[in-house]
PDB file with SEQRES, HELIX, SHEET and CRYST1 records, atoms N, CA, C and O in Angstrom:
SEQRES   1 A   87  MET ASN TYR LEU ARG GLY ALA GLY ILE PHE GLY SER ALA          
SEQRES   2 A   87  PHE LEU GLY ALA HIS LEU MET ARG GLY ALA ALA ALA ALA          
SEQRES   3 A   87  ALA LEU LEU ALA TRP THR ILE VAL HIS GLN THR ALA HIS          
SEQRES   4 A   87  PRO TRP LEU SER LEU GLY ALA GLY VAL ALA ALA LEU VAL          
SEQRES   5 A   87  ALA LEU ARG GLY CYS PRO MET CYS TRP THR VAL GLY LEU          
SEQRES   6 A   87  VAL GLU THR LEU SER GLN GLY ARG ARG GLY SER THR ALA          
SEQRES   7 A   87  GLU ARG ALA ASP ARG THR TRP LEU HIS                          
HELIX    1 AA1 ASN A    2  LEU A    4  5                                   3    
HELIX    2 AA2 LEU A   15  VAL A   34  1                                  20    
HELIX    3 AA3 PRO A   40  LEU A   54  1                                  15    
HELIX    4 AA4 PRO A   58  THR A   84  1                                  27    
CRYST1    1.000    1.000    1.000  90.00  90.00  90.00 P 1           1          
ATOM      1  N   MET A   1      98.158 108.222  78.251  1.00  0.00           N  
ATOM      2  CA  MET A   1      99.010 108.121  79.400  1.00  0.00           C  
ATOM      3  C   MET A   1      99.737 109.432  79.655  1.00  0.00           C  
ATOM      4  O   MET A   1     100.967 109.475  79.681  1.00  0.00           O  
ATOM      5  N   ASN A   2      98.987 110.477  79.839  1.00  0.00           N  
ATOM      6  CA  ASN A   2      99.596 111.782  80.082  1.00  0.00           C  
ATOM      7  C   ASN A   2     100.310 111.852  81.424  1.00  0.00           C  
ATOM      8  O   ASN A   2     101.244 112.639  81.581  1.00  0.00           O  
ATOM      9  N   TYR A   3      99.891 111.049  82.389  1.00  0.00           N  
ATOM     10  CA  TYR A   3     100.530 111.100  83.695  1.00  0.00           C  
ATOM     11  C   TYR A   3     101.968 110.584  83.641  1.00  0.00           C  
ATOM     12  O   TYR A   3     102.748 110.867  84.550  1.00  0.00           O  
ATOM     13  N   LEU A   4     102.336 109.838  82.604  1.00  0.00           N  
ATOM     14  CA  LEU A   4     103.707 109.356  82.471  1.00  0.00           C  
ATOM     15  C   LEU A   4     104.557 110.272  81.593  1.00  0.00           C  
ATOM     16  O   LEU A   4     105.752 110.029  81.418  1.00  0.00           O  
ATOM     17  N   ARG A   5     103.959 111.308  81.049  1.00  0.00           N  
ATOM     18  CA  ARG A   5     104.712 112.208  80.180  1.00  0.00           C  
ATOM     19  C   ARG A   5     105.840 112.844  80.976  1.00  0.00           C  
ATOM     20  O   ARG A   5     105.616 113.383  82.060  1.00  0.00           O  
ATOM     21  N   GLY A   6     107.023 112.782  80.452  1.00  0.00           N  
ATOM     22  CA  GLY A   6     108.175 113.371  81.115  1.00  0.00           C  
ATOM     23  C   GLY A   6     108.922 112.411  82.014  1.00  0.00           C  
ATOM     24  O   GLY A   6     110.048 112.709  82.413  1.00  0.00           O  
ATOM     25  N   ALA A   7     108.348 111.278  82.345  1.00  0.00           N  
ATOM     26  CA  ALA A   7     109.062 110.311  83.172  1.00  0.00           C  
ATOM     27  C   ALA A   7     110.047 109.547  82.290  1.00  0.00           C  
ATOM     28  O   ALA A   7     109.724 109.174  81.162  1.00  0.00           O  
ATOM     29  N   GLY A   8     111.229 109.322  82.806  1.00  0.00           N  
ATOM     30  CA  GLY A   8     112.236 108.590  82.051  1.00  0.00           C  
ATOM     31  C   GLY A   8     111.927 107.111  82.030  1.00  0.00           C  
ATOM     32  O   GLY A   8     110.842 106.689  82.431  1.00  0.00           O  
ATOM     33  N   ILE A   9     112.865 106.337  81.572  1.00  0.00           N  
ATOM     34  CA  ILE A   9     112.642 104.893  81.462  1.00  0.00           C  
ATOM     35  C   ILE A   9     112.466 104.259  82.844  1.00  0.00           C  
ATOM     36  O   ILE A   9     111.704 103.303  82.984  1.00  0.00           O  
ATOM     37  N   PHE A  10     113.148 104.767  83.854  1.00  0.00           N  
ATOM     38  CA  PHE A  10     113.026 104.222  85.200  1.00  0.00           C  
ATOM     39  C   PHE A  10     112.265 105.161  86.131  1.00  0.00           C  
ATOM     40  O   PHE A  10     111.793 104.738  87.186  1.00  0.00           O  
ATOM     41  N   GLY A  11     112.146 106.407  85.757  1.00  0.00           N  
ATOM     42  CA  GLY A  11     111.537 107.402  86.634  1.00  0.00           C  
ATOM     43  C   GLY A  11     110.029 107.268  86.708  1.00  0.00           C  
ATOM     44  O   GLY A  11     109.408 106.632  85.856  1.00  0.00           O  
ATOM     45  N   SER A  12     109.450 107.868  87.723  1.00  0.00           N  
ATOM     46  CA  SER A  12     108.006 107.893  87.899  1.00  0.00           C  
ATOM     47  C   SER A  12     107.508 109.305  87.616  1.00  0.00           C  
ATOM     48  O   SER A  12     108.276 110.267  87.629  1.00  0.00           O  
ATOM     49  N   ALA A  13     106.215 109.408  87.361  1.00  0.00           N  
ATOM     50  CA  ALA A  13     105.629 110.719  87.125  1.00  0.00           C  
ATOM     51  C   ALA A  13     105.588 111.523  88.429  1.00  0.00           C  
ATOM     52  O   ALA A  13     105.649 112.752  88.399  1.00  0.00           O  
ATOM     53  N   PHE A  14     105.486 110.846  89.558  1.00  0.00           N  
ATOM     54  CA  PHE A  14     105.370 111.522  90.846  1.00  0.00           C  
ATOM     55  C   PHE A  14     106.424 110.991  91.811  1.00  0.00           C  
ATOM     56  O   PHE A  14     106.657 109.784  91.881  1.00  0.00           O  
ATOM     57  N   LEU A  15     107.049 111.879  92.541  1.00  0.00           N  
ATOM     58  CA  LEU A  15     108.076 111.496  93.500  1.00  0.00           C  
ATOM     59  C   LEU A  15     107.500 110.607  94.594  1.00  0.00           C  
ATOM     60  O   LEU A  15     108.138 109.637  95.004  1.00  0.00           O  
ATOM     61  N   GLY A  16     106.310 110.926  95.066  1.00  0.00           N  
ATOM     62  CA  GLY A  16     105.679 110.121  96.116  1.00  0.00           C  
ATOM     63  C   GLY A  16     105.464 108.681  95.704  1.00  0.00           C  
ATOM     64  O   GLY A  16     105.674 107.764  96.498  1.00  0.00           O  
ATOM     65  N   ALA A  17     105.045 108.479  94.460  1.00  0.00           N  
ATOM     66  CA  ALA A  17     104.841 107.115  93.964  1.00  0.00           C  
ATOM     67  C   ALA A  17     106.160 106.362  93.904  1.00  0.00           C  
ATOM     68  O   ALA A  17     106.223 105.179  94.238  1.00  0.00           O  
ATOM     69  N   HIS A  18     107.200 107.041  93.483  1.00  0.00           N  
ATOM     70  CA  HIS A  18     108.512 106.403  93.396  1.00  0.00           C  
ATOM     71  C   HIS A  18     109.013 106.013  94.788  1.00  0.00           C  
ATOM     72  O   HIS A  18     109.541 104.917  94.977  1.00  0.00           O  
ATOM     73  N   LEU A  19     108.848 106.904  95.747  1.00  0.00           N  
ATOM     74  CA  LEU A  19     109.290 106.608  97.115  1.00  0.00           C  
ATOM     75  C   LEU A  19     108.451 105.505  97.751  1.00  0.00           C  
ATOM     76  O   LEU A  19     108.967 104.708  98.534  1.00  0.00           O  
ATOM     77  N   MET A  20     107.166 105.454  97.422  1.00  0.00           N  
ATOM     78  CA  MET A  20     106.320 104.387  97.964  1.00  0.00           C  
ATOM     79  C   MET A  20     106.724 103.030  97.397  1.00  0.00           C  
ATOM     80  O   MET A  20     106.706 102.033  98.118  1.00  0.00           O  
ATOM     81  N   ARG A  21     107.090 102.977  96.111  1.00  0.00           N  
ATOM     82  CA  ARG A  21     107.568 101.725  95.537  1.00  0.00           C  
ATOM     83  C   ARG A  21     108.849 101.288  96.238  1.00  0.00           C  
ATOM     84  O   ARG A  21     109.034 100.099  96.500  1.00  0.00           O  
ATOM     85  N   GLY A  22     109.738 102.238  96.545  1.00  0.00           N  
ATOM     86  CA  GLY A  22     110.978 101.917  97.251  1.00  0.00           C  
ATOM     87  C   GLY A  22     110.722 101.417  98.663  1.00  0.00           C  
ATOM     88  O   GLY A  22     111.378 100.485  99.129  1.00  0.00           O  
ATOM     89  N   ALA A  23     109.763 102.042  99.344  1.00  0.00           N  
ATOM     90  CA  ALA A  23     109.433 101.614 100.708  1.00  0.00           C  
ATOM     91  C   ALA A  23     108.814 100.214 100.717  1.00  0.00           C  
ATOM     92  O   ALA A  23     109.116  99.401 101.590  1.00  0.00           O  
ATOM     93  N   ALA A  24     107.952  99.943  99.746  1.00  0.00           N  
ATOM     94  CA  ALA A  24     107.351  98.610  99.654  1.00  0.00           C  
ATOM     95  C   ALA A  24     108.417  97.553  99.372  1.00  0.00           C  
ATOM     96  O   ALA A  24     108.393  96.467  99.951  1.00  0.00           O  
ATOM     97  N   ALA A  25     109.340  97.877  98.488  1.00  0.00           N  
ATOM     98  CA  ALA A  25     110.412  96.930  98.178  1.00  0.00           C  
ATOM     99  C   ALA A  25     111.313  96.708  99.384  1.00  0.00           C  
ATOM    100  O   ALA A  25     111.741  95.580  99.632  1.00  0.00           O  
ATOM    101  N   ALA A  26     111.608  97.759 100.133  1.00  0.00           N  
ATOM    102  CA  ALA A  26     112.448  97.619 101.324  1.00  0.00           C  
ATOM    103  C   ALA A  26     111.761  96.732 102.363  1.00  0.00           C  
ATOM    104  O   ALA A  26     112.409  95.902 103.000  1.00  0.00           O  
ATOM    105  N   ALA A  27     110.446  96.910 102.532  1.00  0.00           N  
ATOM    106  CA  ALA A  27     109.706  96.070 103.483  1.00  0.00           C  
ATOM    107  C   ALA A  27     109.698  94.606 103.030  1.00  0.00           C  
ATOM    108  O   ALA A  27     109.862  93.701 103.848  1.00  0.00           O  
ATOM    109  N   LEU A  28     109.508  94.380 101.738  1.00  0.00           N  
ATOM    110  CA  LEU A  28     109.523  93.007 101.221  1.00  0.00           C  
ATOM    111  C   LEU A  28     110.902  92.372 101.377  1.00  0.00           C  
ATOM    112  O   LEU A  28     111.011  91.201 101.742  1.00  0.00           O  
ATOM    113  N   LEU A  29     111.942  93.133 101.105  1.00  0.00           N  
ATOM    114  CA  LEU A  29     113.297  92.586 101.262  1.00  0.00           C  
ATOM    115  C   LEU A  29     113.615  92.287 102.726  1.00  0.00           C  
ATOM    116  O   LEU A  29     114.255  91.280 103.029  1.00  0.00           O  
ATOM    117  N   ALA A  30     113.174  93.151 103.630  1.00  0.00           N  
ATOM    118  CA  ALA A  30     113.390  92.896 105.055  1.00  0.00           C  
ATOM    119  C   ALA A  30     112.664  91.624 105.487  1.00  0.00           C  
ATOM    120  O   ALA A  30     113.218  90.806 106.222  1.00  0.00           O  
ATOM    121  N   TRP A  31     111.418  91.460 105.028  1.00  0.00           N  
ATOM    122  CA  TRP A  31     110.670  90.257 105.363  1.00  0.00           C  
ATOM    123  C   TRP A  31     111.368  89.025 104.797  1.00  0.00           C  
ATOM    124  O   TRP A  31     111.432  87.983 105.448  1.00  0.00           O  
ATOM    125  N   THR A  32     111.888  89.153 103.586  1.00  0.00           N  
ATOM    126  CA  THR A  32     112.584  88.037 102.945  1.00  0.00           C  
ATOM    127  C   THR A  32     113.793  87.599 103.751  1.00  0.00           C  
ATOM    128  O   THR A  32     114.019  86.404 103.939  1.00  0.00           O  
ATOM    129  N   ILE A  33     114.563  88.550 104.220  1.00  0.00           N  
ATOM    130  CA  ILE A  33     115.773  88.219 104.987  1.00  0.00           C  
ATOM    131  C   ILE A  33     115.420  87.582 106.322  1.00  0.00           C  
ATOM    132  O   ILE A  33     116.058  86.613 106.734  1.00  0.00           O  
ATOM    133  N   VAL A  34     114.417  88.112 106.998  1.00  0.00           N  
ATOM    134  CA  VAL A  34     114.045  87.597 108.318  1.00  0.00           C  
ATOM    135  C   VAL A  34     113.461  86.181 108.223  1.00  0.00           C  
ATOM    136  O   VAL A  34     113.731  85.345 109.086  1.00  0.00           O  
ATOM    137  N   HIS A  35     112.676  85.911 107.197  1.00  0.00           N  
ATOM    138  CA  HIS A  35     111.954  84.637 107.105  1.00  0.00           C  
ATOM    139  C   HIS A  35     112.542  83.665 106.080  1.00  0.00           C  
ATOM    140  O   HIS A  35     111.858  82.733 105.656  1.00  0.00           O  
ATOM    141  N   GLN A  36     113.776  83.866 105.683  1.00  0.00           N  
ATOM    142  CA  GLN A  36     114.326  83.011 104.623  1.00  0.00           C  
ATOM    143  C   GLN A  36     114.470  81.541 105.020  1.00  0.00           C  
ATOM    144  O   GLN A  36     114.362  80.665 104.162  1.00  0.00           O  
ATOM    145  N   THR A  37     114.707  81.257 106.285  1.00  0.00           N  
ATOM    146  CA  THR A  37     114.853  79.855 106.680  1.00  0.00           C  
ATOM    147  C   THR A  37     113.507  79.205 107.010  1.00  0.00           C  
ATOM    148  O   THR A  37     113.314  78.018 106.746  1.00  0.00           O  
ATOM    149  N   ALA A  38     112.583  79.966 107.579  1.00  0.00           N  
ATOM    150  CA  ALA A  38     111.287  79.402 107.943  1.00  0.00           C  
ATOM    151  C   ALA A  38     110.369  79.220 106.731  1.00  0.00           C  
ATOM    152  O   ALA A  38     109.626  78.240 106.664  1.00  0.00           O  
ATOM    153  N   HIS A  39     110.409  80.131 105.795  1.00  0.00           N  
ATOM    154  CA  HIS A  39     109.537  80.090 104.617  1.00  0.00           C  
ATOM    155  C   HIS A  39     110.360  80.390 103.357  1.00  0.00           C  
ATOM    156  O   HIS A  39     110.266  81.486 102.803  1.00  0.00           O  
ATOM    157  N   PRO A  40     111.154  79.434 102.910  1.00  0.00           N  
ATOM    158  CA  PRO A  40     112.043  79.735 101.784  1.00  0.00           C  
ATOM    159  C   PRO A  40     111.309  80.074 100.489  1.00  0.00           C  
ATOM    160  O   PRO A  40     111.748  80.952  99.746  1.00  0.00           O  
ATOM    161  N   TRP A  41     110.203  79.394 100.209  1.00  0.00           N  
ATOM    162  CA  TRP A  41     109.494  79.667  98.954  1.00  0.00           C  
ATOM    163  C   TRP A  41     108.765  81.002  98.997  1.00  0.00           C  
ATOM    164  O   TRP A  41     108.725  81.726  98.002  1.00  0.00           O  
ATOM    165  N   LEU A  42     108.193  81.324 100.141  1.00  0.00           N  
ATOM    166  CA  LEU A  42     107.557  82.641 100.276  1.00  0.00           C  
ATOM    167  C   LEU A  42     108.606  83.752 100.237  1.00  0.00           C  
ATOM    168  O   LEU A  42     108.353  84.832  99.705  1.00  0.00           O  
ATOM    169  N   SER A  43     109.772  83.484 100.796  1.00  0.00           N  
ATOM    170  CA  SER A  43     110.857  84.466 100.755  1.00  0.00           C  
ATOM    171  C   SER A  43     111.317  84.714  99.330  1.00  0.00           C  
ATOM    172  O   SER A  43     111.599  85.849  98.945  1.00  0.00           O  
ATOM    173  N   LEU A  44     111.389  83.655  98.557  1.00  0.00           N  
ATOM    174  CA  LEU A  44     111.757  83.804  97.151  1.00  0.00           C  
ATOM    175  C   LEU A  44     110.714  84.644  96.412  1.00  0.00           C  
ATOM    176  O   LEU A  44     111.055  85.530  95.628  1.00  0.00           O  
ATOM    177  N   GLY A  45     109.454  84.356  96.671  1.00  0.00           N  
ATOM    178  CA  GLY A  45     108.377  85.143  96.055  1.00  0.00           C  
ATOM    179  C   GLY A  45     108.393  86.594  96.478  1.00  0.00           C  
ATOM    180  O   GLY A  45     108.153  87.483  95.660  1.00  0.00           O  
ATOM    181  N   ALA A  46     108.676  86.848  97.756  1.00  0.00           N  
ATOM    182  CA  ALA A  46     108.754  88.230  98.236  1.00  0.00           C  
ATOM    183  C   ALA A  46     109.949  88.953  97.630  1.00  0.00           C  
ATOM    184  O   ALA A  46     109.880  90.151  97.356  1.00  0.00           O  
ATOM    185  N   GLY A  47     111.041  88.230  97.422  1.00  0.00           N  
ATOM    186  CA  GLY A  47     112.209  88.834  96.776  1.00  0.00           C  
ATOM    187  C   GLY A  47     111.922  89.219  95.339  1.00  0.00           C  
ATOM    188  O   GLY A  47     112.341  90.281  94.879  1.00  0.00           O  
ATOM    189  N   VAL A  48     111.212  88.366  94.633  1.00  0.00           N  
ATOM    190  CA  VAL A  48     110.821  88.677  93.254  1.00  0.00           C  
ATOM    191  C   VAL A  48     109.854  89.866  93.235  1.00  0.00           C  
ATOM    192  O   VAL A  48     109.967  90.749  92.386  1.00  0.00           O  
ATOM    193  N   ALA A  49     108.906  89.882  94.175  1.00  0.00           N  
ATOM    194  CA  ALA A  49     107.964  91.006  94.259  1.00  0.00           C  
ATOM    195  C   ALA A  49     108.697  92.320  94.549  1.00  0.00           C  
ATOM    196  O   ALA A  49     108.314  93.375  94.043  1.00  0.00           O  
ATOM    197  N   ALA A  50     109.754  92.250  95.368  1.00  0.00           N  
ATOM    198  CA  ALA A  50     110.543  93.450  95.655  1.00  0.00           C  
ATOM    199  C   ALA A  50     111.240  93.949  94.395  1.00  0.00           C  
ATOM    200  O   ALA A  50     111.305  95.155  94.156  1.00  0.00           O  
ATOM    201  N   LEU A  51     111.760  93.029  93.592  1.00  0.00           N  
ATOM    202  CA  LEU A  51     112.402  93.430  92.338  1.00  0.00           C  
ATOM    203  C   LEU A  51     111.390  94.023  91.358  1.00  0.00           C  
ATOM    204  O   LEU A  51     111.716  94.948  90.614  1.00  0.00           O  
ATOM    205  N   VAL A  52     110.183  93.502  91.355  1.00  0.00           N  
ATOM    206  CA  VAL A  52     109.133  94.066  90.504  1.00  0.00           C  
ATOM    207  C   VAL A  52     108.775  95.471  90.991  1.00  0.00           C  
ATOM    208  O   VAL A  52     108.598  96.383  90.184  1.00  0.00           O  
ATOM    209  N   ALA A  53     108.670  95.646  92.310  1.00  0.00           N  
ATOM    210  CA  ALA A  53     108.356  96.968  92.852  1.00  0.00           C  
ATOM    211  C   ALA A  53     109.455  97.975  92.526  1.00  0.00           C  
ATOM    212  O   ALA A  53     109.173  99.148  92.283  1.00  0.00           O  
ATOM    213  N   LEU A  54     110.695  97.522  92.522  1.00  0.00           N  
ATOM    214  CA  LEU A  54     111.815  98.414  92.209  1.00  0.00           C  
ATOM    215  C   LEU A  54     111.972  98.635  90.702  1.00  0.00           C  
ATOM    216  O   LEU A  54     112.747  99.492  90.277  1.00  0.00           O  
ATOM    217  N   ARG A  55     111.247  97.873  89.907  1.00  0.00           N  
ATOM    218  CA  ARG A  55     111.397  97.877  88.447  1.00  0.00           C  
ATOM    219  C   ARG A  55     112.803  97.471  88.043  1.00  0.00           C  
ATOM    220  O   ARG A  55     113.363  98.021  87.094  1.00  0.00           O  
ATOM    221  N   GLY A  56     113.363  96.530  88.744  1.00  0.00           N  
ATOM    222  CA  GLY A  56     114.705  96.035  88.455  1.00  0.00           C  
ATOM    223  C   GLY A  56     115.528  95.981  89.721  1.00  0.00           C  
ATOM    224  O   GLY A  56     115.003  95.729  90.806  1.00  0.00           O  
ATOM    225  N   CYS A  57     116.790  96.213  89.582  1.00  0.00           N  
ATOM    226  CA  CYS A  57     117.701  96.148  90.726  1.00  0.00           C  
ATOM    227  C   CYS A  57     117.611  97.448  91.547  1.00  0.00           C  
ATOM    228  O   CYS A  57     117.043  98.434  91.077  1.00  0.00           O  
ATOM    229  N   PRO A  58     118.159  97.453  92.751  1.00  0.00           N  
ATOM    230  CA  PRO A  58     118.153  98.687  93.547  1.00  0.00           C  
ATOM    231  C   PRO A  58     118.855  99.852  92.849  1.00  0.00           C  
ATOM    232  O   PRO A  58     118.475 101.006  93.049  1.00  0.00           O  
ATOM    233  N   MET A  59     119.860  99.573  92.043  1.00  0.00           N  
ATOM    234  CA  MET A  59     120.528 100.648  91.313  1.00  0.00           C  
ATOM    235  C   MET A  59     119.592 101.262  90.272  1.00  0.00           C  
ATOM    236  O   MET A  59     119.618 102.471  90.044  1.00  0.00           O  
ATOM    237  N   CYS A  60     118.767 100.425  89.644  1.00  0.00           N  
ATOM    238  CA  CYS A  60     117.781 100.942  88.683  1.00  0.00           C  
ATOM    239  C   CYS A  60     116.792 101.863  89.384  1.00  0.00           C  
ATOM    240  O   CYS A  60     116.408 102.894  88.832  1.00  0.00           O  
ATOM    241  N   TRP A  61     116.380 101.502  90.590  1.00  0.00           N  
ATOM    242  CA  TRP A  61     115.469 102.341  91.360  1.00  0.00           C  
ATOM    243  C   TRP A  61     116.136 103.675  91.693  1.00  0.00           C  
ATOM    244  O   TRP A  61     115.500 104.727  91.628  1.00  0.00           O  
ATOM    245  N   THR A  62     117.421 103.625  92.048  1.00  0.00           N  
ATOM    246  CA  THR A  62     118.151 104.848  92.375  1.00  0.00           C  
ATOM    247  C   THR A  62     118.276 105.751  91.157  1.00  0.00           C  
ATOM    248  O   THR A  62     118.108 106.966  91.266  1.00  0.00           O  
ATOM    249  N   VAL A  63     118.568 105.172  90.001  1.00  0.00           N  
ATOM    250  CA  VAL A  63     118.631 105.954  88.765  1.00  0.00           C  
ATOM    251  C   VAL A  63     117.266 106.572  88.479  1.00  0.00           C  
ATOM    252  O   VAL A  63     117.181 107.728  88.064  1.00  0.00           O  
ATOM    253  N   GLY A  64     116.209 105.815  88.697  1.00  0.00           N  
ATOM    254  CA  GLY A  64     114.859 106.341  88.517  1.00  0.00           C  
ATOM    255  C   GLY A  64     114.549 107.474  89.470  1.00  0.00           C  
ATOM    256  O   GLY A  64     113.867 108.427  89.095  1.00  0.00           O  
ATOM    257  N   LEU A  65     115.040 107.387  90.701  1.00  0.00           N  
ATOM    258  CA  LEU A  65     114.843 108.474  91.656  1.00  0.00           C  
ATOM    259  C   LEU A  65     115.521 109.742  91.164  1.00  0.00           C  
ATOM    260  O   LEU A  65     114.942 110.826  91.236  1.00  0.00           O  
ATOM    261  N   VAL A  66     116.741 109.612  90.666  1.00  0.00           N  
ATOM    262  CA  VAL A  66     117.459 110.775  90.136  1.00  0.00           C  
ATOM    263  C   VAL A  66     116.707 111.346  88.930  1.00  0.00           C  
ATOM    264  O   VAL A  66     116.585 112.564  88.803  1.00  0.00           O  
ATOM    265  N   GLU A  67     116.200 110.476  88.039  1.00  0.00           N  
ATOM    266  CA  GLU A  67     115.427 110.938  86.884  1.00  0.00           C  
ATOM    267  C   GLU A  67     114.159 111.662  87.327  1.00  0.00           C  
ATOM    268  O   GLU A  67     113.812 112.710  86.782  1.00  0.00           O  
ATOM    269  N   THR A  68     113.473 111.097  88.315  1.00  0.00           N  
ATOM    270  CA  THR A  68     112.241 111.719  88.796  1.00  0.00           C  
ATOM    271  C   THR A  68     112.533 113.090  89.390  1.00  0.00           C  
ATOM    272  O   THR A  68     111.801 114.047  89.137  1.00  0.00           O  
ATOM    273  N   LEU A  69     113.598 113.187  90.180  1.00  0.00           N  
ATOM    274  CA  LEU A  69     113.960 114.480  90.761  1.00  0.00           C  
ATOM    275  C   LEU A  69     114.362 115.480  89.691  1.00  0.00           C  
ATOM    276  O   LEU A  69     113.985 116.650  89.769  1.00  0.00           O  
ATOM    277  N   SER A  70     115.116 115.047  88.702  1.00  0.00           N  
ATOM    278  CA  SER A  70     115.550 115.976  87.657  1.00  0.00           C  
ATOM    279  C   SER A  70     114.383 116.410  86.781  1.00  0.00           C  
ATOM    280  O   SER A  70     114.350 117.557  86.337  1.00  0.00           O  
ATOM    281  N   GLN A  71     113.422 115.521  86.520  1.00  0.00           N  
ATOM    282  CA  GLN A  71     112.241 115.905  85.750  1.00  0.00           C  
ATOM    283  C   GLN A  71     111.424 116.949  86.500  1.00  0.00           C  
ATOM    284  O   GLN A  71     110.883 117.875  85.896  1.00  0.00           O  
ATOM    285  N   GLY A  72     111.338 116.797  87.808  1.00  0.00           N  
ATOM    286  CA  GLY A  72     110.609 117.783  88.609  1.00  0.00           C  
ATOM    287  C   GLY A  72     111.275 119.142  88.571  1.00  0.00           C  
ATOM    288  O   GLY A  72     110.596 120.165  88.493  1.00  0.00           O  
ATOM    289  N   ARG A  73     112.579 119.165  88.623  1.00  0.00           N  
ATOM    290  CA  ARG A  73     113.293 120.439  88.561  1.00  0.00           C  
ATOM    291  C   ARG A  73     113.178 121.063  87.189  1.00  0.00           C  
ATOM    292  O   ARG A  73     112.987 122.273  87.071  1.00  0.00           O  
ATOM    293  N   ARG A  74     113.292 120.243  86.137  1.00  0.00           N  
ATOM    294  CA  ARG A  74     113.164 120.777  84.779  1.00  0.00           C  
ATOM    295  C   ARG A  74     111.765 121.316  84.545  1.00  0.00           C  
ATOM    296  O   ARG A  74     111.586 122.349  83.900  1.00  0.00           O  
ATOM    297  N   GLY A  75     110.767 120.603  85.075  1.00  0.00           N  
ATOM    298  CA  GLY A  75     109.389 121.061  84.902  1.00  0.00           C  
ATOM    299  C   GLY A  75     109.142 122.376  85.607  1.00  0.00           C  
ATOM    300  O   GLY A  75     108.508 123.271  85.048  1.00  0.00           O  
ATOM    301  N   SER A  76     109.634 122.505  86.826  1.00  0.00           N  
ATOM    302  CA  SER A  76     109.410 123.749  87.552  1.00  0.00           C  
ATOM    303  C   SER A  76     110.194 124.896  86.929  1.00  0.00           C  
ATOM    304  O   SER A  76     109.725 126.034  86.931  1.00  0.00           O  
ATOM    305  N   THR A  77     111.387 124.615  86.394  1.00  0.00           N  
ATOM    306  CA  THR A  77     112.175 125.643  85.725  1.00  0.00           C  
ATOM    307  C   THR A  77     111.473 126.097  84.456  1.00  0.00           C  
ATOM    308  O   THR A  77     111.443 127.291  84.157  1.00  0.00           O  
ATOM    309  N   ALA A  78     110.909 125.158  83.708  1.00  0.00           N  
ATOM    310  CA  ALA A  78     110.197 125.507  82.481  1.00  0.00           C  
ATOM    311  C   ALA A  78     108.963 126.347  82.786  1.00  0.00           C  
ATOM    312  O   ALA A  78     108.651 127.283  82.051  1.00  0.00           O  
ATOM    313  N   GLU A  79     108.259 126.013  83.871  1.00  0.00           N  
ATOM    314  CA  GLU A  79     107.084 126.792  84.246  1.00  0.00           C  
ATOM    315  C   GLU A  79     107.474 128.215  84.632  1.00  0.00           C  
ATOM    316  O   GLU A  79     106.790 129.170  84.265  1.00  0.00           O  
ATOM    317  N   ARG A  80     108.569 128.356  85.369  1.00  0.00           N  
ATOM    318  CA  ARG A  80     109.013 129.705  85.744  1.00  0.00           C  
ATOM    319  C   ARG A  80     109.421 130.500  84.519  1.00  0.00           C  
ATOM    320  O   ARG A  80     109.098 131.683  84.410  1.00  0.00           O  
ATOM    321  N   ALA A  81     110.132 129.858  83.590  1.00  0.00           N  
ATOM    322  CA  ALA A  81     110.557 130.547  82.381  1.00  0.00           C  
ATOM    323  C   ALA A  81     109.360 130.934  81.532  1.00  0.00           C  
ATOM    324  O   ALA A  81     109.351 131.995  80.908  1.00  0.00           O  
ATOM    325  N   ASP A  82     108.359 130.081  81.508  1.00  0.00           N  
ATOM    326  CA  ASP A  82     107.170 130.382  80.714  1.00  0.00           C  
ATOM    327  C   ASP A  82     106.404 131.586  81.290  1.00  0.00           C  
ATOM    328  O   ASP A  82     105.828 132.372  80.538  1.00  0.00           O  
ATOM    329  N   ARG A  83     106.401 131.723  82.595  1.00  0.00           N  
ATOM    330  CA  ARG A  83     105.706 132.851  83.215  1.00  0.00           C  
ATOM    331  C   ARG A  83     106.458 134.152  83.042  1.00  0.00           C  
ATOM    332  O   ARG A  83     105.847 135.221  83.040  1.00  0.00           O  
ATOM    333  N   THR A  84     107.772 134.086  82.896  1.00  0.00           N  
ATOM    334  CA  THR A  84     108.553 135.322  82.806  1.00  0.00           C  
ATOM    335  C   THR A  84     108.601 135.894  81.405  1.00  0.00           C  
ATOM    336  O   THR A  84     108.801 137.099  81.253  1.00  0.00           O  
ATOM    337  N   TRP A  85     108.426 135.077  80.370  1.00  0.00           N  
ATOM    338  CA  TRP A  85     108.483 135.567  78.997  1.00  0.00           C  
ATOM    339  C   TRP A  85     107.112 136.095  78.585  1.00  0.00           C  
ATOM    340  O   TRP A  85     106.085 135.483  78.879  1.00  0.00           O  
ATOM    341  N   LEU A  86     107.108 137.215  77.917  1.00  0.00           N  
ATOM    342  CA  LEU A  86     105.872 137.752  77.373  1.00  0.00           C  
ATOM    343  C   LEU A  86     105.620 137.146  76.003  1.00  0.00           C  
ATOM    344  O   LEU A  86     106.512 137.123  75.154  1.00  0.00           O  
ATOM    345  N   HIS A  87     104.428 136.664  75.792  1.00  0.00           N  
ATOM    346  CA  HIS A  87     104.104 136.021  74.507  1.00  0.00           C  
ATOM    347  C   HIS A  87     103.392 136.976  73.611  1.00  0.00           C  
ATOM    348  O   HIS A  87     103.036 136.621  72.487  1.00  0.00           O  
TER     349      HIS A  87                                                      
END                                                                             
């Protein structure tokens, strides 16, 4: 699982993947709110699916976004430092 190397407990290996999970969860939550009276059981299922997409609560997703962004900055900083030092 090299693609997960460097990702934190909530973070993703790629920023795009993390943002896509957030967008999918937002769409599921919007559908849940709109259809909660007409389809209560499907709304409950969509709400659970949104929590699975977020890997927990919305705050957990936000913490993961910060981790993903910080891992990207640390990685790019390490690459720049590696290029500047003579081995």
